mmCIF file of C-alpha atoms in Angstrom:
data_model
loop_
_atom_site.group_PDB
_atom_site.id
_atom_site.type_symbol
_atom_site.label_atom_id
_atom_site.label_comp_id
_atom_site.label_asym_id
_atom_site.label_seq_id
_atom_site.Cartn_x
_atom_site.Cartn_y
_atom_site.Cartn_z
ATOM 1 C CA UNK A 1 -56.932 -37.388 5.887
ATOM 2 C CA UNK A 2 -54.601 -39.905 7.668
ATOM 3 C CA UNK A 3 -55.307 -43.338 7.971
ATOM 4 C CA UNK A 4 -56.212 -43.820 11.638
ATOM 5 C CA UNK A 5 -54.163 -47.013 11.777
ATOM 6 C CA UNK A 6 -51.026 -45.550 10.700
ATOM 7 C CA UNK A 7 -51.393 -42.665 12.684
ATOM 8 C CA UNK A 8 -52.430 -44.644 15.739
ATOM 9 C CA UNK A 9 -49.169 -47.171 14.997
ATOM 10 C CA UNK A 10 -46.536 -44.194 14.717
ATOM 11 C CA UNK A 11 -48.305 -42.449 18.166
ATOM 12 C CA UNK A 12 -47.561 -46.128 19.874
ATOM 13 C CA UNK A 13 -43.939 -45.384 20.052
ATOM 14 C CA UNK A 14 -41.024 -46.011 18.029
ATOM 15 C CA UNK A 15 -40.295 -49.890 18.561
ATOM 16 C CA UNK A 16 -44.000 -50.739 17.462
ATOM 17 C CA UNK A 17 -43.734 -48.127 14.194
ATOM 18 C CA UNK A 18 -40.492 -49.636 13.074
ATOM 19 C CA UNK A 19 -41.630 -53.123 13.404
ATOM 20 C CA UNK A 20 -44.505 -52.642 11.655
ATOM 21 C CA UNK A 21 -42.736 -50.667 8.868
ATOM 22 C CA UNK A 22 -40.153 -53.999 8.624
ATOM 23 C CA UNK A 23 -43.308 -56.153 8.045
ATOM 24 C CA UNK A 24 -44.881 -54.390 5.677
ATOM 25 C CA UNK A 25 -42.432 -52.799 3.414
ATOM 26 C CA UNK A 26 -45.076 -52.114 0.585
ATOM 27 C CA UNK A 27 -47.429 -50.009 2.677
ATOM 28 C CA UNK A 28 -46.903 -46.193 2.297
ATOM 29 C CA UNK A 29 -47.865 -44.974 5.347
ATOM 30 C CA UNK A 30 -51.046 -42.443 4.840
ATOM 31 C CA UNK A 31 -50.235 -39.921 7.576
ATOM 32 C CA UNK A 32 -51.693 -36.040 6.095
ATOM 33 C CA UNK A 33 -53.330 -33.885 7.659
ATOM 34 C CA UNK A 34 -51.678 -35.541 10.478
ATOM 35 C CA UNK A 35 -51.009 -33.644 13.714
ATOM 36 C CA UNK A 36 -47.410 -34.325 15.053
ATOM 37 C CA UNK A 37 -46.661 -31.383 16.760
ATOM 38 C CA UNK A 38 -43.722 -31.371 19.288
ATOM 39 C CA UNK A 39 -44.021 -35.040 18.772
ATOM 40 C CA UNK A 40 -40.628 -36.855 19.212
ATOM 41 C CA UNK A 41 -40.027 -38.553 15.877
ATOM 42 C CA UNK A 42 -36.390 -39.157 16.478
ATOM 43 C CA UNK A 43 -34.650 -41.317 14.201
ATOM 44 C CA UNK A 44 -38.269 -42.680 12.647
ATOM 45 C CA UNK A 45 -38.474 -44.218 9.509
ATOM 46 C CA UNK A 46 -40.995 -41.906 7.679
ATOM 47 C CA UNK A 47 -39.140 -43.109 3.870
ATOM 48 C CA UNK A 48 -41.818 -42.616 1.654
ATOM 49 C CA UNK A 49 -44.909 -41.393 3.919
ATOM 50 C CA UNK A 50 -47.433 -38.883 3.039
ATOM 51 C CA UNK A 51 -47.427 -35.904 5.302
ATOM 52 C CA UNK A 52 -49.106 -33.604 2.508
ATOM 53 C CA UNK A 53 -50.352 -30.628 4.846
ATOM 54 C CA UNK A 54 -49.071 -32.540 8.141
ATOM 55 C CA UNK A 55 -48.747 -30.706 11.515
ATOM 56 C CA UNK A 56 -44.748 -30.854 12.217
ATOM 57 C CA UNK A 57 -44.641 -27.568 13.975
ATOM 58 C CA UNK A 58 -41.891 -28.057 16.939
ATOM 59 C CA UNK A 59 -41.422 -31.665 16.475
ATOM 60 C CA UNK A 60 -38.271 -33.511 16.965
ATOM 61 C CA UNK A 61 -37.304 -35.607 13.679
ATOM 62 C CA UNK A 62 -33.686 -36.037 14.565
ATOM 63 C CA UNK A 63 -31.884 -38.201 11.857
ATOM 64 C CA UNK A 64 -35.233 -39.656 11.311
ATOM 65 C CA UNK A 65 -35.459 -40.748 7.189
ATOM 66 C CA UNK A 66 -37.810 -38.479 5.512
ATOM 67 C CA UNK A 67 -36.867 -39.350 1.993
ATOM 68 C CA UNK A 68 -38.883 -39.592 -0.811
ATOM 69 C CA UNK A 69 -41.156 -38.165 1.586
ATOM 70 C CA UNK A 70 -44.465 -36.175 0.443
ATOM 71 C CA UNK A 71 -44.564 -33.014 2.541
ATOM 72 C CA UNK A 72 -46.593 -30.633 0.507
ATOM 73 C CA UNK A 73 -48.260 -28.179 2.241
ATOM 74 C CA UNK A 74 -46.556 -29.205 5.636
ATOM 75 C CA UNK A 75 -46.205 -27.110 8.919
ATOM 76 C CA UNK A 76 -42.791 -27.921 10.055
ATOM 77 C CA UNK A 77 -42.049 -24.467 11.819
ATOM 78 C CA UNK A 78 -38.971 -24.818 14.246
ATOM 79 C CA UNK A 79 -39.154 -28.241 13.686
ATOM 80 C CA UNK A 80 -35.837 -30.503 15.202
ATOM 81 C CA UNK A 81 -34.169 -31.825 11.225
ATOM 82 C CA UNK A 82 -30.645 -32.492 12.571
ATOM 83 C CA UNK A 83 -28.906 -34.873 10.218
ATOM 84 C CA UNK A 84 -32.392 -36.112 9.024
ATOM 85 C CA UNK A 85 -32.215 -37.812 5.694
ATOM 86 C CA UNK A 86 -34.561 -35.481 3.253
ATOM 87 C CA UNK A 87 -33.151 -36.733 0.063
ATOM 88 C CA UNK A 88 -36.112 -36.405 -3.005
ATOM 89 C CA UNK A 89 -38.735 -35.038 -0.275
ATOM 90 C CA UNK A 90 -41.385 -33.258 -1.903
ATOM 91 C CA UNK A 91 -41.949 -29.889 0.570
ATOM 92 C CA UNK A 92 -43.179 -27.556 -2.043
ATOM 93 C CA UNK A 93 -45.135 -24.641 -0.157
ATOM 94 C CA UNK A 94 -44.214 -26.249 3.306
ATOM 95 C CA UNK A 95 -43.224 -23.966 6.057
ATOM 96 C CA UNK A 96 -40.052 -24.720 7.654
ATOM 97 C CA UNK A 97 -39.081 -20.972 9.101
ATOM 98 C CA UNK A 98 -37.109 -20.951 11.997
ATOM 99 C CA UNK A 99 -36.283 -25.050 11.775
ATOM 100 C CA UNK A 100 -33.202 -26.782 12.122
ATOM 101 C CA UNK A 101 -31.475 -29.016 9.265
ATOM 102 C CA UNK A 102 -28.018 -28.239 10.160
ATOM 103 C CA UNK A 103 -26.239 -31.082 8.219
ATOM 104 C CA UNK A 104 -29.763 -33.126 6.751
ATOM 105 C CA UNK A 105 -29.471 -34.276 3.244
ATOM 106 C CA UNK A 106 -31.943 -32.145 1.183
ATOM 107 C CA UNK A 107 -30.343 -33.479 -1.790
ATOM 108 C CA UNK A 108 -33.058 -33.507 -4.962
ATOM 109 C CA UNK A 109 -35.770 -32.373 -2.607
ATOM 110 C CA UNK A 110 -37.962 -29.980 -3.814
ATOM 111 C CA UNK A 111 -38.923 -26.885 -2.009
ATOM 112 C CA UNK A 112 -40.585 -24.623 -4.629
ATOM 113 C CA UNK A 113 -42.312 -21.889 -3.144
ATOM 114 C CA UNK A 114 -41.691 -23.157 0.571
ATOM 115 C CA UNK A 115 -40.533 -20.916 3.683
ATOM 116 C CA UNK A 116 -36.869 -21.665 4.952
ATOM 117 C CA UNK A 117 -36.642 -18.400 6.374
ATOM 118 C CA UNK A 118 -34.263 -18.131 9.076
ATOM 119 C CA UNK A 119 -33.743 -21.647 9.189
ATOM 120 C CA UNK A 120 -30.566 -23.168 10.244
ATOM 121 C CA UNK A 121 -28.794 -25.123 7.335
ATOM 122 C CA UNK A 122 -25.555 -24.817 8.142
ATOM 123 C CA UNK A 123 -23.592 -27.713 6.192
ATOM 124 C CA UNK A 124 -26.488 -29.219 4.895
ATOM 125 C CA UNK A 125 -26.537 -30.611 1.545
ATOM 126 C CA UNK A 126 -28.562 -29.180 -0.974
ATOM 127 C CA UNK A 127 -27.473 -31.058 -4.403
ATOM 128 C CA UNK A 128 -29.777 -30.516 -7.354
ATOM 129 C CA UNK A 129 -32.405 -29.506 -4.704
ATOM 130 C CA UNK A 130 -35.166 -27.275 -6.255
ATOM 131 C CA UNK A 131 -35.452 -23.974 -4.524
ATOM 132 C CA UNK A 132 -37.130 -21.713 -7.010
ATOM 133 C CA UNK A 133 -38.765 -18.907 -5.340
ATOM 134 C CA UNK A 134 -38.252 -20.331 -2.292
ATOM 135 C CA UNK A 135 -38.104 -18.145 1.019
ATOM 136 C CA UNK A 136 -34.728 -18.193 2.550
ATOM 137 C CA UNK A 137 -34.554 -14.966 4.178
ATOM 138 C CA UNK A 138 -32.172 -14.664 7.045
ATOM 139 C CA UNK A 139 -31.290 -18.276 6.567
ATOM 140 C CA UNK A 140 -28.164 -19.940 7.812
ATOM 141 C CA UNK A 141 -26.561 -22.017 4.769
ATOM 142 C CA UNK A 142 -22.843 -21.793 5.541
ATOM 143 C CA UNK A 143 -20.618 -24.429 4.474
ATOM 144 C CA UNK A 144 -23.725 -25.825 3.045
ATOM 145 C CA UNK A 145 -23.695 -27.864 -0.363
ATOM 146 C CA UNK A 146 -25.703 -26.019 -3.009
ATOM 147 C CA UNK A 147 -23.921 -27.756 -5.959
ATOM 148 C CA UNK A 148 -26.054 -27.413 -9.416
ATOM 149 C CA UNK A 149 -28.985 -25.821 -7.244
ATOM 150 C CA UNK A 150 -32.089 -24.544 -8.520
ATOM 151 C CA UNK A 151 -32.405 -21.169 -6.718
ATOM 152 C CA UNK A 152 -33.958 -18.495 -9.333
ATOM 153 C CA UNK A 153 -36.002 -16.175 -8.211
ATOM 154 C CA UNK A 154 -35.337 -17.257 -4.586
ATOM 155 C CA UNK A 155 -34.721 -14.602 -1.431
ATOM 156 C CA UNK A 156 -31.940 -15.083 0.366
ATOM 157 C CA UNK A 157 -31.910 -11.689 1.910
ATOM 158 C CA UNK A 158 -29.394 -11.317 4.843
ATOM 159 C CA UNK A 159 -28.736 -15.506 4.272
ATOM 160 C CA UNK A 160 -25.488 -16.511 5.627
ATOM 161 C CA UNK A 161 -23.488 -18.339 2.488
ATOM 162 C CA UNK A 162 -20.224 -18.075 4.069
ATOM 163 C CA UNK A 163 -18.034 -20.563 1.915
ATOM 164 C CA UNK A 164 -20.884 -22.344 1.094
ATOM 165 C CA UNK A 165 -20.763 -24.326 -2.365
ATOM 166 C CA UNK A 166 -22.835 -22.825 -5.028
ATOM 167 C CA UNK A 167 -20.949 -24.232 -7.876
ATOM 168 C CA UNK A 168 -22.877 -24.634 -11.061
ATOM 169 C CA UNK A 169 -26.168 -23.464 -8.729
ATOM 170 C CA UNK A 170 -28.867 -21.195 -11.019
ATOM 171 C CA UNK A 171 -29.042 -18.059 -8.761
ATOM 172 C CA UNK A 172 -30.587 -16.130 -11.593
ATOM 173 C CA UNK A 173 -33.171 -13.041 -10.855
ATOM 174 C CA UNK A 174 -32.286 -14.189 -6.821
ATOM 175 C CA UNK A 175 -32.249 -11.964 -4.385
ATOM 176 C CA UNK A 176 -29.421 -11.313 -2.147
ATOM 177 C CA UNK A 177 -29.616 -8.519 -0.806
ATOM 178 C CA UNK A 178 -26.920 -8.093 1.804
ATOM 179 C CA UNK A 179 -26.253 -11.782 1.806
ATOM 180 C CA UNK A 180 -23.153 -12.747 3.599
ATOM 181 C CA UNK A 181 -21.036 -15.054 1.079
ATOM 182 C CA UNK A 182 -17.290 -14.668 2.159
ATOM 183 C CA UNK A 183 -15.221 -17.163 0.907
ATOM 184 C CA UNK A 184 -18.175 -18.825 -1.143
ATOM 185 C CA UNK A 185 -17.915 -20.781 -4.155
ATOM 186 C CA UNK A 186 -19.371 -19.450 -7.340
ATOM 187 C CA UNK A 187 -17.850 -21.623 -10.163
ATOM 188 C CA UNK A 188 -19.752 -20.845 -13.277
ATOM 189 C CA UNK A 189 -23.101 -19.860 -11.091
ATOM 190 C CA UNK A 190 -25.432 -18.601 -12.898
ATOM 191 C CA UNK A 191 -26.042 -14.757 -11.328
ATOM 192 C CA UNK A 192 -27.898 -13.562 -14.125
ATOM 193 C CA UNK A 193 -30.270 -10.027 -12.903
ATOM 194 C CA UNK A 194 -29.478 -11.260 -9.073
ATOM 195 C CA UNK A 195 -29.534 -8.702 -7.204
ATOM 196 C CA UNK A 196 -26.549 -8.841 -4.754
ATOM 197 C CA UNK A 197 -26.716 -5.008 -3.599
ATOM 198 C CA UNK A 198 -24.321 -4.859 -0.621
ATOM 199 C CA UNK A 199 -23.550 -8.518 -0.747
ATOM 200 C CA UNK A 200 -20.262 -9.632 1.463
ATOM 201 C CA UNK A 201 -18.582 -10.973 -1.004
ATOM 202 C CA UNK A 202 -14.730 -10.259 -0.218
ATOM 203 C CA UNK A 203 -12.328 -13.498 -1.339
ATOM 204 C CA UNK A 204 -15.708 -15.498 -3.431
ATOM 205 C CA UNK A 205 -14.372 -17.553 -6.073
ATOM 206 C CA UNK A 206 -16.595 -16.217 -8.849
ATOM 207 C CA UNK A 207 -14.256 -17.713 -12.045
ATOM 208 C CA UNK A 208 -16.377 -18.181 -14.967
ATOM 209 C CA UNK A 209 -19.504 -16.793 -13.126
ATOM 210 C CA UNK A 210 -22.355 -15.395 -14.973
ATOM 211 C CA UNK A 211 -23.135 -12.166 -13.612
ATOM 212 C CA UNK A 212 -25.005 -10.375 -16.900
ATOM 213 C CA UNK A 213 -27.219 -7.305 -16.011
ATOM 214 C CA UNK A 214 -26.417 -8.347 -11.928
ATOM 215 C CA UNK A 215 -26.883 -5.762 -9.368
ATOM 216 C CA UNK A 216 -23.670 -5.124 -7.526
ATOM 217 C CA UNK A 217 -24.030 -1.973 -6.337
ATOM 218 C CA UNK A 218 -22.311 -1.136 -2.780
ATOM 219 C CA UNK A 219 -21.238 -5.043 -2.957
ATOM 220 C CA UNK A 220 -17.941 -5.773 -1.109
ATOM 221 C CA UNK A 221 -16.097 -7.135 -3.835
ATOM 222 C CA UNK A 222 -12.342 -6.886 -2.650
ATOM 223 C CA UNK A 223 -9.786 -9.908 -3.224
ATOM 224 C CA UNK A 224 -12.764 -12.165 -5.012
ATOM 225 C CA UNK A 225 -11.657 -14.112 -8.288
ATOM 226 C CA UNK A 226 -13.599 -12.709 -10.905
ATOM 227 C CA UNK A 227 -11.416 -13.988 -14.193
ATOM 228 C CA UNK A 228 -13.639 -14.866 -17.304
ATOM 229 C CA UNK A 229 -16.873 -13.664 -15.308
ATOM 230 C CA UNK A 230 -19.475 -12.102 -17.670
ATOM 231 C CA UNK A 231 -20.066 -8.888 -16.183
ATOM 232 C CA UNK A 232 -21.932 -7.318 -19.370
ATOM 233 C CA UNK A 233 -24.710 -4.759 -18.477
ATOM 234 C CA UNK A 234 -23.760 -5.169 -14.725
ATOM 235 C CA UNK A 235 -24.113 -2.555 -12.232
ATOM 236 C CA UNK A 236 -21.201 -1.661 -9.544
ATOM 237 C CA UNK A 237 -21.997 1.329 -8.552
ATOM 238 C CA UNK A 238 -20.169 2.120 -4.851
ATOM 239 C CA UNK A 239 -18.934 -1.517 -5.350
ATOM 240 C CA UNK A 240 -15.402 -2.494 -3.768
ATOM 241 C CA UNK A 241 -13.332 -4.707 -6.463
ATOM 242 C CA UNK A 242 -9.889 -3.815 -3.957
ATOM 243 C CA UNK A 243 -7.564 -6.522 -5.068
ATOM 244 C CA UNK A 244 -10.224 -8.435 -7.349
ATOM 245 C CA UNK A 245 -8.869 -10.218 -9.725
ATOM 246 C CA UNK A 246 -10.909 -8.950 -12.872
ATOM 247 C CA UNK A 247 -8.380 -10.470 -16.089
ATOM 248 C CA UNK A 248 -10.400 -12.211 -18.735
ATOM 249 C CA UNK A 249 -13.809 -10.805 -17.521
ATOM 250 C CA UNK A 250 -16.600 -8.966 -19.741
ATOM 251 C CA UNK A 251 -16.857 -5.842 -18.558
ATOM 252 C CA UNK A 252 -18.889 -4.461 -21.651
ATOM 253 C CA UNK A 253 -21.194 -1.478 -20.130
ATOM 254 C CA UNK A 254 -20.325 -2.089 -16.739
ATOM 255 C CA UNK A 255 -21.031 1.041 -14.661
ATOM 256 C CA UNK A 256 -18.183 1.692 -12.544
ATOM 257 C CA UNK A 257 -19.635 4.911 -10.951
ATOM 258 C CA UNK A 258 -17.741 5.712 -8.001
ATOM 259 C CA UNK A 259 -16.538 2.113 -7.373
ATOM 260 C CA UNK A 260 -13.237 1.271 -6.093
ATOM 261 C CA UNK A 261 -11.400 -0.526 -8.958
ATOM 262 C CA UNK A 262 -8.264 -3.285 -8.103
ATOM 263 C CA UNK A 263 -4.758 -2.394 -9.553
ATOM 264 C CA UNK A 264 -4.541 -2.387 -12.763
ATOM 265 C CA UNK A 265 -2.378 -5.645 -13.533
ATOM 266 C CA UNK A 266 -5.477 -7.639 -11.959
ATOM 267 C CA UNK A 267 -8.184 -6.071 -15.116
ATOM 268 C CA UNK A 268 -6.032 -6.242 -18.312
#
């Protein structure tokens, strides 16, 4: 339950809230349970402050500093995260469908089990962020930062990853069914059993990417950079490798059926 002084402080505007955060730095703010909705929480320093099971829903937390945050459990549907700093936020089973954290720092945050679906992340960073199982259906995560991401077991169904970085990212058992990657960045990602069934995937850098027992069946495959990918066990049934550049790759028990293959100079 939030501490009615804290609450009471942070309702009294932002001058009074960021004064008394100044003054006493040591205080972590008790605010759960808390409802903020459609508050405007722009810019608010909220470093550190529980919000465990908080209502969020619709408010406005422009560039406001969230991190280290504890958001467990939070409502924070639609919510307004523009450039907020979300940095080693703890929003595990939080629902944050339909907000927008179009270039926030989610770096380290963790976000097992929560709801991004359909939320806009386009260019946000998501460095070492924990994302297993997390709901990210129709999200919007181009150009975002996924570098050394946990995502296994995650849905990304219909996400937009257009050239979005997923270097070194753990994508195994994820779902991405129809996901729209063009141009994305799969250095050494870890694909293993993803299911990427009609995944846009035309000119992804996919070098050294671990794609064992994946599902690429129907996947638009043409022009991507597949050299020294582990494609063992992996299906491509109806898949479209046009101009894929497949030299160096395991293709042991790789089902081809009816896919169209790249010339041959680009497989030997």
């Amino acid at each position: 339950m939030a501490n009615r002084e804290h609450l009471g402080l942070l309702k009294a505007g932002a001058v009074i809230w960021t004064e008394w955060r100044k003054k006493n730095p040591d205080i972590q703010p008790d605010l759960s349970l808390a409802n903020l909705q459609g508050d405007n929480l722009r810019g608010a320093n909220l470093q550190g402050v529980n919000l465990s099971k908080g209502d969020l829903a619709n408010a406005l937390l422009v560039r406001a500093n969230l991190s280290n945050a504890e958001l467990s459990g939070a409502n924070l549907y639609k919510a307004l995260l523009i450039e907020a700093n979300l940095s080693s936020a703890n929003f595990s089973v939080a629902n944050l469908s339909g907000a927008t954290l179009s270039q926030a720092d989610l770096s380290d945050g963790n976000f097992i089990g929560a709801d991004l679906s359909e939320a806009n992340l386009r260019g946000a960073g998501l460095v070492n962020a924990n994302l297993i199982g997390t709901d990210l259906k129709n999200a919007n995560l181009r150009d975002a930062d996924l570098d050394a991401a946990k995502l296994i077991r995650a849905n990304l169904c219909f996400a937009n990853l257009i050239e979005a970085n997923l270097i070194g990212a753990d994508l195994s058992e994820a779902s991405l069914y129809e996901a729209e990657m063009l141009g994305s960045y799969l250095y050494k990602t870890d694909l293993y059993k993803a299911n990427l069934t009609k995944a846009h995937l035309s000119g992804a850098y996919l070098l050294s990417a671990n794609l064992n027992e994946a599902d690429l069946s129907q996947a638009d495959l043409s022009w991507a950079n597949l050299r020294r990918a582990n494609l063992a066990g992996a299906n491509l049934r109806k898949a479209n490798l046009r101009g894929a550049d497949l030299r160096g790759a395991n293709l042991s028990g790789v089902n081809f059926q009816e896919a169209i293959m790249p010339d041959s100079s680009k497989h030997d």
